[in-house]
Structure formats: structure tokens, C-alpha cells
Coordinates of C-alpha atoms and ligand atoms in Angstrom, one line a residue:
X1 CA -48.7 -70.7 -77.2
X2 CA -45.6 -70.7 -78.3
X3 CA -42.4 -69.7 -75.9
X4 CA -41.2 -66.3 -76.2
X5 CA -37.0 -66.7 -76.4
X6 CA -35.4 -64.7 -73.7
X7 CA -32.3 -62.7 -72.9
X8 CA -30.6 -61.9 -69.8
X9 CA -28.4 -59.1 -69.7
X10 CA -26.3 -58.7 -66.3
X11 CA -25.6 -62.8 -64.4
X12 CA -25.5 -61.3 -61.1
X13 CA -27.7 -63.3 -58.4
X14 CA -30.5 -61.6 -59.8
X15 CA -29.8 -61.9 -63.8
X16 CA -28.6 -65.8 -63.5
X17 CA -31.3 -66.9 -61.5
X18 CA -34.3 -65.8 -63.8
X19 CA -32.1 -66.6 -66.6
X20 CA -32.2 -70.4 -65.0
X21 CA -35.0 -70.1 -63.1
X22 CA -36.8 -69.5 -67.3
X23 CA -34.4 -72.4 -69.0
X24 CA -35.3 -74.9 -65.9
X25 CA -39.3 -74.3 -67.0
X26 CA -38.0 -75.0 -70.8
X27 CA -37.7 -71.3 -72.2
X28 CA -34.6 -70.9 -74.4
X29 CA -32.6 -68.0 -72.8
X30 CA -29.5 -66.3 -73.6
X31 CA -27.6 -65.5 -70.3
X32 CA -25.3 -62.3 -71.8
X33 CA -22.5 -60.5 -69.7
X34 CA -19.5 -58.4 -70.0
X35 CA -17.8 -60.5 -67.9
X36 CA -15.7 -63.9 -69.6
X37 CA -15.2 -65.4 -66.8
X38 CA -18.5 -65.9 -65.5
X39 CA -19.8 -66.6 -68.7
X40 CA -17.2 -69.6 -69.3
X41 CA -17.9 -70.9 -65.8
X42 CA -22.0 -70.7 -66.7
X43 CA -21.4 -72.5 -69.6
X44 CA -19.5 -75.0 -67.7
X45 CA -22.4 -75.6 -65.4
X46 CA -20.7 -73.6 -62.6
X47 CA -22.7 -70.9 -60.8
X48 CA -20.2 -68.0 -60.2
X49 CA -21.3 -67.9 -56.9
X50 CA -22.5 -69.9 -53.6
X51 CA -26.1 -70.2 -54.3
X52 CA -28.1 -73.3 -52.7
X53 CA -29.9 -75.3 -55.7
X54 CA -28.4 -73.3 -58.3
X55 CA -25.8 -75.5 -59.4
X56 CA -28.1 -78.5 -60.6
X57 CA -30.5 -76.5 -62.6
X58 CA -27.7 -74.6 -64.0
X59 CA -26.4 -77.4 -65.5
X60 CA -29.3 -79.3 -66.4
X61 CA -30.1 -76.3 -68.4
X62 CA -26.4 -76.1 -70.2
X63 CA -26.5 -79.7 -71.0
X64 CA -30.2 -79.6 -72.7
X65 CA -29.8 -76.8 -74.3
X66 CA -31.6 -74.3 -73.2
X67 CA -29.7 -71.8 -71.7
X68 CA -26.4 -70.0 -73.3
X69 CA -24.3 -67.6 -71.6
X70 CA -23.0 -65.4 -74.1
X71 CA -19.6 -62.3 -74.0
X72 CA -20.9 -59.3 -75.1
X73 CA -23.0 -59.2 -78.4
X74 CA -25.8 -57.5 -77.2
X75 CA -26.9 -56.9 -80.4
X76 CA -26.6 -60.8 -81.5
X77 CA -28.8 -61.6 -78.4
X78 CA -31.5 -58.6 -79.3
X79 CA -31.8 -60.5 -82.5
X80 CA -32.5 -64.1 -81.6
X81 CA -34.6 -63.4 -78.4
X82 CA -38.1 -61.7 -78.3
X83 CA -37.6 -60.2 -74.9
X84 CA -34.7 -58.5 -72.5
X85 CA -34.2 -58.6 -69.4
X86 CA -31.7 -56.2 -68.0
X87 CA -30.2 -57.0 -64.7
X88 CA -26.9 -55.1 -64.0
X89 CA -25.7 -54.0 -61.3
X90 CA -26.8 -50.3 -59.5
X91 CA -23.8 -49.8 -57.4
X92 CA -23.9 -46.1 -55.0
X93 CA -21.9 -43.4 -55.8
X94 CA -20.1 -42.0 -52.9
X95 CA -22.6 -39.6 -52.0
X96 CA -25.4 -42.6 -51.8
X97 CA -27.3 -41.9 -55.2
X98 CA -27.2 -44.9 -57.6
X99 CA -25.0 -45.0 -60.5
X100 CA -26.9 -45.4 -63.2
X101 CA -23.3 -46.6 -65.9
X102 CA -24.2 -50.4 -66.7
X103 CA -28.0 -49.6 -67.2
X104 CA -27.4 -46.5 -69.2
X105 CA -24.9 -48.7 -71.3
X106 CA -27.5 -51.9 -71.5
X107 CA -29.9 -49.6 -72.5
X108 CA -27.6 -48.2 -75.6
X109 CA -26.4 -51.5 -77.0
X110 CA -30.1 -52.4 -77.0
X111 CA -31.2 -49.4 -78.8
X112 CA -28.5 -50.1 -81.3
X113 CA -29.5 -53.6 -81.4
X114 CA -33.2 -52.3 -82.1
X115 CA -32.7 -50.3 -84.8
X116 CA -31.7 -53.7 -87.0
X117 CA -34.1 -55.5 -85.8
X118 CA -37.8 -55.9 -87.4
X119 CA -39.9 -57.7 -85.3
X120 CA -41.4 -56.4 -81.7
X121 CA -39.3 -56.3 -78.9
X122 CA -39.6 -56.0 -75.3
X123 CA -37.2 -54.6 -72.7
X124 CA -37.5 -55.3 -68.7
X125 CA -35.7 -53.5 -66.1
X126 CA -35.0 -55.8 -63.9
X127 CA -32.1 -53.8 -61.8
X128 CA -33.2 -51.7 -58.7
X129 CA -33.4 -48.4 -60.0
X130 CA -34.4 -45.1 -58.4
X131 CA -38.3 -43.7 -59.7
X132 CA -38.0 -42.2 -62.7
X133 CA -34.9 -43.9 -64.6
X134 CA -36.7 -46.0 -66.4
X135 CA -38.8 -43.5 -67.8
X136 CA -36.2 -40.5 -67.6
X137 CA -33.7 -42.3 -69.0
X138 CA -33.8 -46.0 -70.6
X139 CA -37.0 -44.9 -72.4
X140 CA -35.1 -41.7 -74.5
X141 CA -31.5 -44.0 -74.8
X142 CA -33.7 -46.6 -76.4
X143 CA -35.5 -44.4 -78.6
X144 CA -32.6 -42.5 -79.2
X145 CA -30.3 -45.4 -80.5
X146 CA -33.0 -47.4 -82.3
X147 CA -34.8 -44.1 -83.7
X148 CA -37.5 -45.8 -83.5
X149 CA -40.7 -45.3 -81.3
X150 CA -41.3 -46.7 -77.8
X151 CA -45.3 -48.6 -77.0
X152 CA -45.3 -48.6 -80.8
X153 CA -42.3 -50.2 -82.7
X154 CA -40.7 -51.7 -79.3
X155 CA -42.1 -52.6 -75.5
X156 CA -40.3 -51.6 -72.3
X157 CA -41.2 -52.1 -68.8
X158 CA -40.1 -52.0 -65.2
X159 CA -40.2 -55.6 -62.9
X160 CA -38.5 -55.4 -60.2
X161 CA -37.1 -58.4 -58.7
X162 CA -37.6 -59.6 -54.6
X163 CA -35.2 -62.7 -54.2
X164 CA -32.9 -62.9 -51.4
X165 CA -29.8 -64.3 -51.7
X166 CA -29.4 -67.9 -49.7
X167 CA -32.5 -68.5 -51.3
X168 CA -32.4 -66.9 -54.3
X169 CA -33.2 -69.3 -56.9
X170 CA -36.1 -71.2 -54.6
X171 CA -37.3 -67.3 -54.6
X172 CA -36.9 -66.9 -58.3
X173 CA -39.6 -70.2 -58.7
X174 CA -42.1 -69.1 -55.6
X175 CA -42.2 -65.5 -55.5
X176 CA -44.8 -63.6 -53.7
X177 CA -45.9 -61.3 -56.0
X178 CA -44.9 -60.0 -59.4
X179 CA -45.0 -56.2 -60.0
X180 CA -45.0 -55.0 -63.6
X181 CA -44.7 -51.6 -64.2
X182 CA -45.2 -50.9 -68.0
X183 CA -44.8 -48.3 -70.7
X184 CA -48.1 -49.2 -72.4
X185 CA -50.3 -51.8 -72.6
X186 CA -48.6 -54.3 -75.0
X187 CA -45.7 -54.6 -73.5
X188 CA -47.4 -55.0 -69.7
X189 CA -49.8 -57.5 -71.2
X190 CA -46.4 -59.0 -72.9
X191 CA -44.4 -59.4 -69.7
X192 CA -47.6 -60.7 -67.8
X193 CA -48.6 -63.5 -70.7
X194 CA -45.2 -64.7 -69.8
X195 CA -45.4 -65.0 -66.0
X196 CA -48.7 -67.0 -66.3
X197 CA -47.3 -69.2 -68.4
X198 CA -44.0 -69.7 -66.0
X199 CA -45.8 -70.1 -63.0
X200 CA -48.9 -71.4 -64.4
X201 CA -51.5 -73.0 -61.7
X202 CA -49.4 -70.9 -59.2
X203 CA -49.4 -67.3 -60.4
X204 CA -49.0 -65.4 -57.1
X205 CA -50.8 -61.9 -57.7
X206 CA -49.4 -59.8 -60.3
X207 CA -49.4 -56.1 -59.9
X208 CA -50.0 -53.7 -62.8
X209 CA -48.7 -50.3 -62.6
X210 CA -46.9 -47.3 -64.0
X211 CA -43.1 -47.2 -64.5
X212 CA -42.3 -45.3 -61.6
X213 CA -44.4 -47.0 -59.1
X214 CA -42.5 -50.1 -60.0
X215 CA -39.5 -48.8 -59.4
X216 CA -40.7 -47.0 -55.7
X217 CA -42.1 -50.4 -54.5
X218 CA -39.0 -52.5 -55.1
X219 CA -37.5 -49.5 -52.8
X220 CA -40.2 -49.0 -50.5
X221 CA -39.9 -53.5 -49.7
X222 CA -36.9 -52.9 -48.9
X223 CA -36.8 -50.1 -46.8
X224 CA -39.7 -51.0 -44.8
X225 CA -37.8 -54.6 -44.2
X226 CA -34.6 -52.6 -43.2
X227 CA -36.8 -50.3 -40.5
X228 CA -38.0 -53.5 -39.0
X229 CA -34.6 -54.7 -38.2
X230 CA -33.8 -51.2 -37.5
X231 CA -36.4 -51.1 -34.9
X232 CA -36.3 -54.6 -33.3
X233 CA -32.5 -53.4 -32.8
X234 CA -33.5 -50.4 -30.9
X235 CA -35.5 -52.4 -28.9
X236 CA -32.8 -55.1 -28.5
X237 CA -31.1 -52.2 -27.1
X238 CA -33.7 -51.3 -24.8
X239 CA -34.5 -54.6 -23.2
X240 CA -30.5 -54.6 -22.2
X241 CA -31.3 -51.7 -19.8
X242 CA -34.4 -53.3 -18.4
X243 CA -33.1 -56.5 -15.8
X244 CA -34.8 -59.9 -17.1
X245 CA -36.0 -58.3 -20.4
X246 CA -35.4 -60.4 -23.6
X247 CA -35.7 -59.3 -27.3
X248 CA -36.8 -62.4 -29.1
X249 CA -39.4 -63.4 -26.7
X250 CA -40.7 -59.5 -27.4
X251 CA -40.6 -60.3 -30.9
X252 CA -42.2 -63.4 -30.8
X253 CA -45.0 -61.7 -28.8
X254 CA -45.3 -58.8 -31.3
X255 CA -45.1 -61.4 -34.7
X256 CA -48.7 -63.1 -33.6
X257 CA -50.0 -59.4 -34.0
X258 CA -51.0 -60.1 -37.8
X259 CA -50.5 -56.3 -38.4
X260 CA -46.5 -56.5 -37.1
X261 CA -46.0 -60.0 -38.3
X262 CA -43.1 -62.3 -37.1
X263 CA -40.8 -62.0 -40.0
X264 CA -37.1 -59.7 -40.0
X265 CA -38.0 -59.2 -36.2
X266 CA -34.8 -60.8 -35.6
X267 CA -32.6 -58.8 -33.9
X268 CA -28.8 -58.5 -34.3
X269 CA -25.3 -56.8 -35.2
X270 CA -27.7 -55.0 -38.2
X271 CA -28.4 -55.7 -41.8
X272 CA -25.7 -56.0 -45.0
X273 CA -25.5 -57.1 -47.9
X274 CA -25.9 -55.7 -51.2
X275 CA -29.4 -54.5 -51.5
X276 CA -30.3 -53.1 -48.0
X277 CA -27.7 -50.7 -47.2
X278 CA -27.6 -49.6 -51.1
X279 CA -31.2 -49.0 -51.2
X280 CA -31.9 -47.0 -48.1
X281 CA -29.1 -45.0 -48.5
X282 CA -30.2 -44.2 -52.8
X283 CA -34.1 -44.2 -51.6
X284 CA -32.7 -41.4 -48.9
X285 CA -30.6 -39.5 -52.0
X286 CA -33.3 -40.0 -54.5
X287 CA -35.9 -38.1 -51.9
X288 CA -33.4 -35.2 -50.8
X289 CA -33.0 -34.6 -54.4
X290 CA -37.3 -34.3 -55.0
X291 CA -37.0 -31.9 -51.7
X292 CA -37.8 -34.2 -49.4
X293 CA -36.0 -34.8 -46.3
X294 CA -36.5 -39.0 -45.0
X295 CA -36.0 -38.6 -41.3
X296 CA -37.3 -42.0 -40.3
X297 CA -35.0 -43.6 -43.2
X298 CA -31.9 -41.3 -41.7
X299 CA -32.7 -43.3 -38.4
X300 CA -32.7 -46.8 -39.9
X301 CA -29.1 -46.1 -41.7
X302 CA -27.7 -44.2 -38.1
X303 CA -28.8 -47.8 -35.8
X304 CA -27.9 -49.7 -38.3
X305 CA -24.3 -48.0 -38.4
X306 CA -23.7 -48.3 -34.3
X307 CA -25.4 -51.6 -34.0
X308 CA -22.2 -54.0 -35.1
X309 CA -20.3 -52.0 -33.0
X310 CA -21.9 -53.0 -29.7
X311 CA -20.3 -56.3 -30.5
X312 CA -16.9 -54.3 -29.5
X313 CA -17.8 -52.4 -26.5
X314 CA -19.5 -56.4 -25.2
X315 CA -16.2 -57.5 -25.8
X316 CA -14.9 -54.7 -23.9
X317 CA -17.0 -54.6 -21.2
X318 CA -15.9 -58.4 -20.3
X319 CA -12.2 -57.8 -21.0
X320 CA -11.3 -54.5 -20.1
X321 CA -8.4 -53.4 -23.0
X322 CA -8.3 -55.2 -26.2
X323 CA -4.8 -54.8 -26.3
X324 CA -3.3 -58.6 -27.2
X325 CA -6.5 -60.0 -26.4
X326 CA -7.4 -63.2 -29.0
X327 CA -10.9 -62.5 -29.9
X328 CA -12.3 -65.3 -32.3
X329 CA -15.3 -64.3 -34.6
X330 CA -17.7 -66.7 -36.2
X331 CA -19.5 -65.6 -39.4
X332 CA -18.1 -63.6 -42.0
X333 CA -20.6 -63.4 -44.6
X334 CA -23.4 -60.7 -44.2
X335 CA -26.1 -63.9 -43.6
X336 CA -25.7 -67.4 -43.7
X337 CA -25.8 -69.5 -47.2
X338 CA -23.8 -67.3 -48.8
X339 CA -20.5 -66.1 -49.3
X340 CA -21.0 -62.9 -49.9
X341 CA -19.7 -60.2 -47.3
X342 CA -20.6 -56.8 -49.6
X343 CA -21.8 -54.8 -46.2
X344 CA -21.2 -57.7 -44.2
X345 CA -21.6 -56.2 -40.1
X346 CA -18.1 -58.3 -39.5
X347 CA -16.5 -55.6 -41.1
X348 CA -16.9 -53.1 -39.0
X349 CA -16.3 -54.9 -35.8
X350 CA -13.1 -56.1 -37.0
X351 CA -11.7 -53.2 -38.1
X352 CA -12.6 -51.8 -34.8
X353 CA -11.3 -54.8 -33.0
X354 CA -7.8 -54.5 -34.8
X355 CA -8.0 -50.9 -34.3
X356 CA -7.7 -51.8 -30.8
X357 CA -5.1 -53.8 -31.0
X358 CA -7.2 -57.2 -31.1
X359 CA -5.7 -60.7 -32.3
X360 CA -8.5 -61.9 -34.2
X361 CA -8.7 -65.5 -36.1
X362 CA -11.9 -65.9 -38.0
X363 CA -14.0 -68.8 -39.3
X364 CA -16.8 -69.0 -41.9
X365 CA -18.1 -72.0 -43.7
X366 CA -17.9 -70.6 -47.4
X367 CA -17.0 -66.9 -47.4
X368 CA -13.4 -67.8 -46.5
X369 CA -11.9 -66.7 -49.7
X370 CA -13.3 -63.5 -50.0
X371 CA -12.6 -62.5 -46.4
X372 CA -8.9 -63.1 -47.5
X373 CA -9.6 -60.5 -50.2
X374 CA -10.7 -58.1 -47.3
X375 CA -8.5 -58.8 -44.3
X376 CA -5.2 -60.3 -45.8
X377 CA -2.9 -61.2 -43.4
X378 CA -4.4 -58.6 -41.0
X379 CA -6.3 -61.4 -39.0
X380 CA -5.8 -65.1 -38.8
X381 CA -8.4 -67.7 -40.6
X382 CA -9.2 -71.4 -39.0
X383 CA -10.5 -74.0 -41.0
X384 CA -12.9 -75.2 -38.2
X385 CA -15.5 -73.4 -35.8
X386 CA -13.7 -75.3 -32.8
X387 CA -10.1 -74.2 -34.4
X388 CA -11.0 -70.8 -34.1
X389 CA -11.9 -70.9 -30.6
X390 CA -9.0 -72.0 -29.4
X391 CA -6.8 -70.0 -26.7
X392 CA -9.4 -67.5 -27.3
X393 CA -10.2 -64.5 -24.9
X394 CA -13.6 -64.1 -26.2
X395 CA -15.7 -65.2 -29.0
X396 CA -18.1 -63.1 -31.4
X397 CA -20.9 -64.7 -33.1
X398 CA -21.3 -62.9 -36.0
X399 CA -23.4 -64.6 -38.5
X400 CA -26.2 -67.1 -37.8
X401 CA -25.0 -70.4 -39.8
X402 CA -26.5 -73.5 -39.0
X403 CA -23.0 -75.4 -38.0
X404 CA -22.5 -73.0 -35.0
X405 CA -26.0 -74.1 -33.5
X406 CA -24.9 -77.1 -32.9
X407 CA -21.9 -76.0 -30.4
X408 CA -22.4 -76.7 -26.9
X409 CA -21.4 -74.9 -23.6
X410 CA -18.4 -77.6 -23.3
X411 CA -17.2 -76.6 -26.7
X412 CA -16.5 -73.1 -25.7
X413 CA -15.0 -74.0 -22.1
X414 CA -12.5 -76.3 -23.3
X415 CA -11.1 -74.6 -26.0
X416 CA -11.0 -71.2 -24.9
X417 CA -8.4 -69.3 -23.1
X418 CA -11.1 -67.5 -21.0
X419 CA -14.8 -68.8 -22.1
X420 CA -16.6 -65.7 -22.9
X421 CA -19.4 -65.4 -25.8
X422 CA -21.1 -62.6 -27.1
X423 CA -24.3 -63.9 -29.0
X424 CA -24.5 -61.2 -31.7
X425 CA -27.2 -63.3 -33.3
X426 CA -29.0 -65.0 -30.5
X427 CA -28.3 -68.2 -31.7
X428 CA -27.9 -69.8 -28.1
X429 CA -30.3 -70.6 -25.4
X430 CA -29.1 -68.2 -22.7
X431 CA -30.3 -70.5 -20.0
X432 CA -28.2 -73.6 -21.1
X433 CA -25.3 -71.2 -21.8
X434 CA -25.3 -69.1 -18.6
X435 CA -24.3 -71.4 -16.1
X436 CA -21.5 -72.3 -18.0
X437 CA -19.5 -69.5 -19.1
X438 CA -19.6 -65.5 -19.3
X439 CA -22.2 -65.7 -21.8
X440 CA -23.6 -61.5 -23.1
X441 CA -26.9 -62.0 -26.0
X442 CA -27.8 -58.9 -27.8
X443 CA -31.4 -57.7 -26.5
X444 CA -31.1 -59.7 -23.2
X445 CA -31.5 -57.6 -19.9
X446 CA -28.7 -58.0 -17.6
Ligands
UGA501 C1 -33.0 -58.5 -49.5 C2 -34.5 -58.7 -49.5 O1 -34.9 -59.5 -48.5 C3 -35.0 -59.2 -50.9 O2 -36.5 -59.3 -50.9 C4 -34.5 -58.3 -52.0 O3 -34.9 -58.8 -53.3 C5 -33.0 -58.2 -52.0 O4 -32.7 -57.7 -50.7 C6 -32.6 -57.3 -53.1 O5 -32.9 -56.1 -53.0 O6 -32.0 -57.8 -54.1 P1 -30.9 -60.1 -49.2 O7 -30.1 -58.9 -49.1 O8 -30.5 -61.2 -50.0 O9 -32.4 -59.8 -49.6 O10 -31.0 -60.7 -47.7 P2 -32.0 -60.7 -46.4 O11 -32.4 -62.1 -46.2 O12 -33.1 -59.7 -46.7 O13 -31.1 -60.1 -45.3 C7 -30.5 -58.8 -45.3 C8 -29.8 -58.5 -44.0 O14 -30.7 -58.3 -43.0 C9 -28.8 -59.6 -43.6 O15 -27.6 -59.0 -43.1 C10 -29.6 -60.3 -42.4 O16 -28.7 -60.8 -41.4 C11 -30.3 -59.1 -41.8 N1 -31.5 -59.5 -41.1 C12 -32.6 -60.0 -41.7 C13 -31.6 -59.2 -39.7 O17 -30.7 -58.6 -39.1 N2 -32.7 -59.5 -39.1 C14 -33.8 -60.1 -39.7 O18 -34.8 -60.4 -39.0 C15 -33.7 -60.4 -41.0

């Protein structure tokens, strides 16, 4: 069979992983974005962003060939490809609805671009997008712009996308399951022909379904993983009022229960990020607007909202006022592998922190530079984990990175002004830790 040529519209995590994720298996893709700087840096080899096992493929792909970023031109990359992918961004509005801008945009340049074009085309929503958009709104845009029929002279479906970001591009080549929602049956049978041929002897299951349901499932993921975290939190919070109690040997309890399984039973300061808080907040918006009022999703937003906080009143509880008090935090981006801090919990807690009147010197592995772009010269930044610890009053783990495991007790005691740690992650074994220092873990009973 021959390849089907592909275009990427959007090289956020999402667009620029499939887009490599395709060249690396030897599709020709065209990688096409608004933006010129990312594009110049993709066509350099250079992911725009931190991304484990990116950066090879990436340029693997530029130097044989088969991948192209490309400014603009939609209509130029309508042309030469044989199917779309469309994976801008879905930022909320104020109010926590989605806006829909770059997707209703996409979907005009590629009506445009349709109406020139002869041969079958098909176009894949790839951005998280509230039920219905595709069908309410990219559907009529397209046939609007290309006058031209859609499941008869062009294809359209809905696939959402399940990566996470740290492991995004290992996600993009091993995903669980593929869901492709479609307009009609060409176009699903299109979009399906070319996942059997990318994964090949290891097609996971692909789901077939209506536009809509595509759309609600990429939702409903998410906000069933963000209620787990939500309610291992709650319990965290529980097994601190019970003496001798201890969250993660809960968890671990409840995980071998094959209906709970063990996985985002990890309790901590609550979830960020780009896709978690969006989502529950839009999937929350999209359902008050159908007439339908999402207590149990209300709840998830509300404990994840108070939960970074506790990492203040810890701090408080050990030192009295914050007044002048050093406090070091390690971890700035909203999970380790990544230096992304859209949502990150740290906010929060420093904000409150200097609210308080806090000193407080941070330290993250990569997400340095953006937390400059945050915090200017609000709070101070070390260039080491023991740096930041020193003449410290207290010390906030705040994300989970691998490089802080491997502190020990004596690391803390020597450099700090007064050794106290608050384990926002659980990182460290409260037994070990203990003896040695005022040492508070979220979830453990006091
Ligand atoms: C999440 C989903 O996991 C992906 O499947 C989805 O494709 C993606 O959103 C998206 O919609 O694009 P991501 O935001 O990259 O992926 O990160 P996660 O690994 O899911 O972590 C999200 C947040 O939850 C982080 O702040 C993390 O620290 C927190 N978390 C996760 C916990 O607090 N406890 C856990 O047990 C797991």
C-alpha cells in the first residue's frame, strides 16, 4: 500500500509528536504552524520544548527528509498531503468553556484549501474539543469554505489524542487504544487503514464511533484520572487526622483491587498542567450549558484548588509566621520531565508564601527559565537542589524529579538554617527521614 502523505496543523506536544512520531515510521509529513519560530527551530532539528526522546527522531526525520515544518500555507499543505491533522490549541475562556479561535480558523483555511483541491481529502481533529464541535462546527466551516460536500467529496473525523507530556512521544509510538470517531464510513475506514499500518503487529484496540462520542471520551479519560487524584487527596487528608495512618500504603492496598487499579493513586499538592485543569473545568461548562449540573466534577476542581495550599499552612504549622522566613521549594514544573509549569501547583503556594511575606529561592532541573517568566525577581532561583537549601527555614518539595530522591537526611541538616521538610510528593521514606529532622509527608497521620 502505498503511504498516505500527512499534514500536521498545530506543533504543540500533541501536533509535533504525531507529526514525528509518522516521519520516524517513514510517512512524509508536513509539520505546519503559525508560529516561525517553532517552525525554524523544527526544521533545525530542535524540539521547541523539553520532551524526552524527541530530539533524536526529530532530527533524524529533518535530515532524511521526511518531515517539513512549514509557516502558514495551509492551503499549499492541503495540496500535497492526503490527510490533516489538526492539533491546535483549545485554551478556556474565563468562564471555563473552551475557545474554539484556532480550530474554527484551521478548519477555514482548510475549507479554502479544499475547494482547489481534486482529489479526496481527510481531516482529523486531533485537539480536545467539547462534544459536538466537530460536528456543530468544523463539519459546516469546511463545507462552507470548500462548497463542497462532507462523507462525499472530503472525509472528516474526530481522534482524540492520550499522550502525557514527559512521555509524550514514547506515548505517541505505544498508545493504549485509538478512538476514531468519524463522519462516515470512508473517512473512519481511512484514518483506521493508516493506524494499522503505523503500528502494524502492534495495533492496540481501535475504537469506532460517532463524532461526538470521540470527543466525550478524550474528556471523560481525563476527568476520571483527575477524580482519582482528587480522591486519593481527600483521603491523604484523612489519614492526617487518623495517628499512624499513611496514604501510599492505602493506595498501594487499594491498586491490587483490579477494579481501583494502582495507577494516579498518588497522592500530592494536586494536578496541573495543561490538559487536566482545562478539561474538567470545559467538561463542567460544556454540561451546565446541556442543563446539567456536574456535582462530583465541581468536587474534583474545589480539592484540587485547596490541596497546594496545605503545603503553606505545613509550613506554617512548623514555623509559626512566615514573616522573613527563607522557605526553599524544589520543583517548579507541574510534573517532572518537563518544563512546563501551565497550572503548575507551585504557583499557588508561592504566591501564597510571598503573600506572607516568605523569602523564597527556588530550584528546578529544566523549567528554570520559564519560572523566571512567572516570578521575576519576586523569588530568588539556585542553580543546585543543595544551593537552594541553604540557610533555609523550611523546604517544600514540590515536584517529584528524580534528582531530589537521591538527597539524604544529612543533605537537609547541614545546609539548612532550621532542617524542616514538607514532603508534598512523598518522595522520602518517613522512617529514614524522621529521626533526623522535622520531617511533615502529605497523607501521613501524625
Ligand atoms: C494528561 C493525561 O494523563 C493524558 O492521557 C492526556 O493525553 C493529557 O493529559 C492531555 O489531555 O493532553 P499530562 O497532563 O501530560 O497528561 O500529565 P499527567 O501525567 O497525567 O499528570 C497530570 C498531573 O497530575 C500532574 O500535575 C501530576 O503531578 C498529577 N498527578 C498524576 C498526581 O498528582 N497524582 C498521580 O497519581 C498522577
Amino acid at each position: 500500500m502505498k503511504k498516505p502523505r500527512i499534514s500536521v496543523i498545530g506543533v504543540g506536544y500533541v501536533g509535533l509528536c504525531t507529526a514525528v512520531g509518522l516521519a520516524s515510521k517513514g510517512y512524509s509529513v508536513l509539520a505546519c504552524d503559525v508560529d516561525e519560530q517553532k517552525i525554524s527551530k523544527i526544521n533545525q532539528g530542535i524540539p521547541p520544548f523539553h520532551e524526552p526522546g524527541l530530539q533524536e527522531k526529530l532530527s533524524e526525520s529533518i535530515k532524511k527528509g521526511n518531515l517539513k515544518g512549514v509557516v502558514g500555507q495551509t492551503d499549499q499543505v492541503i495540496e500535497e498531503t492526503d490527510l490533516t491533522f489538526v492539533a491546535v490549541g483549545t485554551p478556556s475562556k474565563p468562564d471555563g468553556s473552551i475557545d474554539l479561535k484556532y480550530i474554527e480558523s484551521a478548519a477555514c483555511n482548510i475549507g479554502k484549501a479544499l475547494k482547489q483541491k481534486d482529489s479526496y481529502h481527510v481531516t482529523i481533529i486531533k485537539s480536545t474539543v467539547v462534544p459536538g464541535t466537530t460536528q456543530n462546527i468544523v463539519k459546516p466551516l469546511l463545507e462552507k469554505e470548500s462548497k463542497k460536500t462532507c462523507g462525499v467529496d472530503f472525509g472528516l473525523c474526530m481522534n482524540p489524542e492520550f499522550l502525557r507530556q514527559g512521555s509524550a512521544f514514547q506515548d505517541t509510538l505505544n498508545a493504549d487504544r485509538v478512538v476514531i470517531g468519524a463522519y462516515d464510513k470512508q473517512s473512519g475506514d481511512t484514518l483506521e487503514d493508516l493506524y494499522k499500518d503505523f503500528y502494524s503487529a502492534h495495533t492496540p484496540p481501535i475504537i469506532r464511533t460517532t463524532l461526538s462520542t470521540a470527543e466525550l471520551i478524550k474528556y471523560a479519560s481525563n476527568a476520571m484520572l483527575a477524580t482519582k487524584i482528587s480522591f486519593i487527596n481527600t483521603i491523604a487528608n484523612i489519614c492526617e487526622q487518623i495517628p499512624g495512618a499513611d496514604v501510599k500504603v492505602v493506595a498501594t492496598a487499594m491498586g491490587l483491587d483490579k477494579r481501583i487499579g494502582p495507577l494516579f493513586l498518588d497522592a500530592g499538592l494536586g494536578y496541573g498542567g495543561s490538559c487536566f485543569p482545562k478539561d474538567v473545568k470545559a467538561l463542567i461548562a460544556c454540561s451546565k450549558k446541556l442543563g446539567y449540573d456536574p456535582e462530583l466534577l465541581d468536587s474534583v476542581e474545589q480539592v484540587n484548588k485547596t490541596q497546594p495550599l496545605k503545603a503553606v499552612k505545613f509550613c506554617k504549622e512548623q514555623l509559626g509566621k512566615l514573616e522573613g522566613k527563607n522557605i526553599a521549594i524544589l520543583g517548579l514544573a507541574f510534573k517532572p520531565d518537563t518544563d512546563d509549569m501551565r497550572e503548575a501547583r507551585v504557583i499557588p503556594i508561592i504566591n501564597q508564601l510571598l503573600k506572607e511575606g516568605a523569602n523564597v529561592t527556588a530550584y528546578d532541573p529544566v523549567a528554570m527559565p520559564i519560572a523566571k517568566t512567572i516570578f521575576d525577581n519576586k523569588i530568588s532561583y539556585a542553580t543546585s537542589a543543595l544551593k537552594c537549601l541553604k540557610n533555609a527555614d523550611s523546604c517544600i518539595i514540590v515536584t517529584e524529579w528524580e534528582e531530589f530522591k537521591k538527597l539524604t537526611p544529612e543533605d537537609f541538616t547541614k545546609n539548612m538554617k532550621q532542617p524542616i521538610l514538607i514532603d508534598g510528593r512523598r518522595m522520602f521514606n518517613p522512617e529514614t527521614f524522621k529521626t533526623k529532622m522535622q520531617f511533615v509527608a502529605l497523607g501521613l497521620g501524625k
